[in-house]
Amino acid sequence: QQKVQQSPESLIVPEGGMASLNCTSSDRNVDYFWWYRQHSGKSPKMLMSIFSNGEKEEGRFTVHLNKASLHTSLHIRDSQPSDSALYLCAASMRTGGYKVVFGSGTRLLVSP
Amino acid sequence: EAAVTQSPRNKVAVTGGKVTLSCNQTNNHNNMYWYRQDTGHGLRLIHYSYGAGSTEKGDIPDGYKASRPSQENFSLILELATPSQTSVYFCASGDLGTSQNTLYFGAGTRLSVL
């Protein structure tokens, strides 16, 4: 069973600070990672995706991927109270018709 | 943004009853998924599909069936609902393996089984 592990479970950062979230898959067949954000009572929305080794930056958000260790991380700089949400990591396997599995999430609270 | 419509938005069912949750997308996406999310937790994959007529078991398929009669529609069926199936259910669609490699989610269905 494909597993996606996220850490930490919860995180509190001050407004303007840096938040760092981690995600690792245990399945060597994973070929794609996403980061989704879910505000309370809403559906998840895609933040960023990555499938190549290295780093990708979009505004205040940076995602890293190490394919050898199947580890990805999301970094949010200059965190804002509106960034407070559940952050979900997802991984897909090309085999089996693109099964997509999510981790249990990191709950981020940005304190004003 | 791609539209995924779930119905009903809220449902109260009795134990042992049959429940059908519906999902419709008009984006011509090949891939569709059903997840459940329990309070404060992540999404768990129930069933998924890679095209009309196909269904695949996810990580927690027991007690659920799925049906993909057309490209647009993907249903989740609970033949004999139990209180443990009380949850929020999300449908998602996408075209994985293409430049549109993103999942788009519906608004969710809140199901209570009494």
XYZ file of C-alpha atoms in Angstrom:
226
model
C 0.000 0.000 0.000
C 1.449 3.293 -1.086
C 2.069 5.565 1.865
C 2.716 9.270 2.137
C 4.051 10.547 5.456
C 3.933 14.209 6.437
C 5.617 16.066 9.251
C 5.116 17.857 11.471
C 1.449 17.211 12.274
C 1.017 20.812 13.283
C 3.100 23.962 13.155
C 2.789 27.445 14.578
C 4.833 30.264 13.029
C 4.715 34.008 13.668
C 3.417 36.338 10.983
C 6.293 37.117 8.633
C 8.126 33.929 9.566
C 9.160 30.879 7.542
C 7.134 27.655 7.588
C 8.753 24.394 6.498
C 6.698 21.268 5.813
C 7.956 17.794 4.929
C 6.624 14.826 2.980
C 8.075 11.413 2.133
C 6.727 8.497 0.121
C 7.588 4.870 0.785
C 6.742 3.740 -2.760
C 9.535 3.703 -5.366
C 6.949 3.926 -8.181
C 5.951 7.473 -7.271
C 6.522 9.820 -10.202
C 4.820 13.075 -9.177
C 4.231 15.127 -6.038
C 1.769 17.896 -5.325
C 1.141 20.223 -2.401
C -2.472 21.186 -1.733
C -3.879 23.702 0.715
C -7.242 23.284 2.385
C -8.846 26.065 4.383
C -11.368 25.079 7.027
C -14.671 23.937 5.514
C -13.362 24.156 1.958
C -12.073 21.712 -0.617
C -8.340 21.268 -1.315
C -6.718 23.554 -3.886
C -3.435 22.794 -5.610
C -0.542 25.018 -4.553
C 2.442 23.560 -6.340
C 3.573 20.424 -8.115
C 6.987 18.942 -8.781
C 8.349 15.874 -10.557
C 11.998 16.729 -11.223
C 14.865 16.853 -8.778
C 15.576 20.303 -7.468
C 13.662 23.371 -6.501
C 10.701 25.322 -7.813
C 9.638 28.763 -6.594
C 6.351 30.598 -7.044
C 6.025 33.822 -5.099
C 6.393 33.122 -1.370
C 6.254 29.359 -1.907
C 9.231 27.100 -2.657
C 9.103 23.354 -3.124
C 12.065 20.965 -3.137
C 12.226 17.383 -4.368
C 14.844 14.696 -3.831
C 13.779 11.796 -6.040
C 16.380 9.423 -4.635
C 14.867 9.671 -1.162
C 11.321 10.433 -2.396
C 11.273 13.434 -0.105
C 9.632 16.753 -0.871
C 9.371 19.872 1.241
C 7.322 23.049 1.053
C 8.634 26.338 2.414
C 6.476 29.394 2.904
C 8.333 32.626 3.537
C 6.804 35.796 4.952
C 3.900 33.715 6.294
C 0.533 35.462 6.564
C -2.490 34.683 8.763
C -4.344 33.750 5.560
C -1.804 30.914 5.114
C -3.312 29.192 8.161
C -4.740 25.964 6.743
C -4.250 22.208 6.383
C -1.417 21.446 3.937
C -1.698 18.140 2.129
C 1.029 16.342 0.229
C -0.053 13.993 -2.588
C 1.867 11.478 -4.671
C 0.918 9.642 -7.824
C 1.944 6.376 -9.406
C 1.862 6.100 -13.181
C 1.151 2.380 -12.990
C -2.339 1.268 -12.056
C -4.067 4.126 -13.797
C -2.544 7.022 -11.833
C -3.405 6.198 -8.266
C -3.078 9.389 -6.192
C -2.533 9.106 -2.448
C -2.530 11.906 0.116
C -0.740 12.258 3.424
C -2.527 13.088 6.647
C -1.546 16.738 6.420
C 0.239 19.443 8.378
C -1.948 21.978 10.127
C -0.295 25.401 9.915
C -1.261 28.284 12.172
C 0.254 31.691 11.489
C -0.068 33.852 14.560
C -0.463 37.635 14.078
C -10.819 26.622 -13.374
C -12.146 23.123 -14.035
C -15.578 22.455 -12.493
C -16.409 19.334 -10.494
C -19.946 19.080 -9.143
C -20.945 16.787 -6.332
C -24.452 15.909 -5.238
C -25.972 15.883 -2.765
C -24.005 18.368 -0.643
C -25.452 16.960 2.554
C -27.021 13.585 3.219
C -28.448 11.877 6.286
C -28.871 8.118 5.891
C -30.032 5.285 8.120
C -27.863 2.324 9.024
C -28.345 -0.444 6.478
C -29.689 1.887 3.821
C -28.268 2.434 0.356
C -26.515 5.714 -0.426
C -25.341 6.982 -3.807
C -23.009 9.955 -4.082
C -22.684 11.511 -7.508
C -19.865 13.410 -9.184
C -19.958 15.186 -12.535
C -17.180 16.932 -14.448
C -17.433 18.632 -17.811
C -13.688 19.031 -18.374
C -13.287 15.801 -20.336
C -10.832 14.585 -17.705
C -9.788 10.939 -17.863
C -8.994 10.456 -14.180
C -11.566 10.636 -11.380
C -11.231 9.870 -7.682
C -13.302 9.420 -4.544
C -11.782 10.287 -1.153
C -13.125 10.533 2.348
C -11.891 12.981 4.950
C -12.537 12.547 8.628
C -12.429 15.540 10.942
C -8.984 17.119 11.034
C -7.373 14.458 8.876
C -6.057 13.950 5.391
C -7.772 12.356 2.413
C -8.077 8.586 2.080
C -8.547 7.070 -1.376
C -11.624 4.865 -1.782
C -11.907 4.214 -5.538
C -10.579 5.792 -8.700
C -11.021 5.558 -12.458
C -8.852 6.248 -15.506
C -11.684 6.384 -18.035
C -15.285 5.522 -18.776
C -16.070 1.957 -17.751
C -13.017 1.579 -15.488
C -12.902 1.484 -11.704
C -9.957 0.644 -9.465
C -9.821 0.008 -5.734
C -8.045 2.549 -3.615
C -6.688 2.058 -0.116
C -10.017 1.739 1.736
C -12.534 0.189 -0.721
C -14.366 -2.102 1.730
C -18.048 -1.201 2.017
C -17.965 0.975 -1.130
C -18.594 0.392 -4.821
C -17.882 2.776 -7.671
C -19.317 3.244 -11.117
C -17.993 5.246 -14.109
C -20.709 4.938 -16.771
C -19.413 7.877 -18.810
C -16.445 10.224 -19.058
C -18.364 12.847 -17.076
C -19.880 10.833 -14.230
C -18.363 8.866 -11.367
C -20.577 7.558 -8.549
C -19.797 6.149 -5.135
C -22.274 3.618 -3.774
C -22.715 2.488 -0.190
C -24.945 -0.609 -0.432
C -25.341 -1.030 3.327
C -24.397 2.198 5.062
C -22.849 2.011 8.526
C -22.168 4.774 11.112
C -18.418 4.329 10.504
C -18.991 5.718 7.001
C -20.031 9.083 8.426
C -17.547 11.468 6.847
C -16.990 14.162 4.241
C -16.558 12.725 0.766
C -14.619 14.508 -1.969
C -14.613 13.759 -5.659
C -11.727 14.936 -7.831
C -10.894 14.857 -11.512
C -7.810 15.512 -13.617
C -5.827 14.563 -16.688
C -2.774 12.971 -15.164
C 0.291 12.368 -17.293
C -0.414 15.477 -19.361
C 0.453 19.152 -19.074
C -2.772 19.537 -17.053
C -1.388 17.314 -14.310
C -3.581 18.628 -11.485
C -6.525 17.285 -9.526
C -9.571 19.522 -9.181
C -11.907 18.891 -6.282
C -15.627 19.191 -5.836
C -17.111 21.016 -2.854
C -17.622 17.792 -0.908
C -20.589 15.799 0.391
C -21.175 15.630 4.135
C -22.679 12.224 4.943
C -24.128 11.274 8.312
C -25.210 7.681 8.888
C -27.454 7.303 11.926
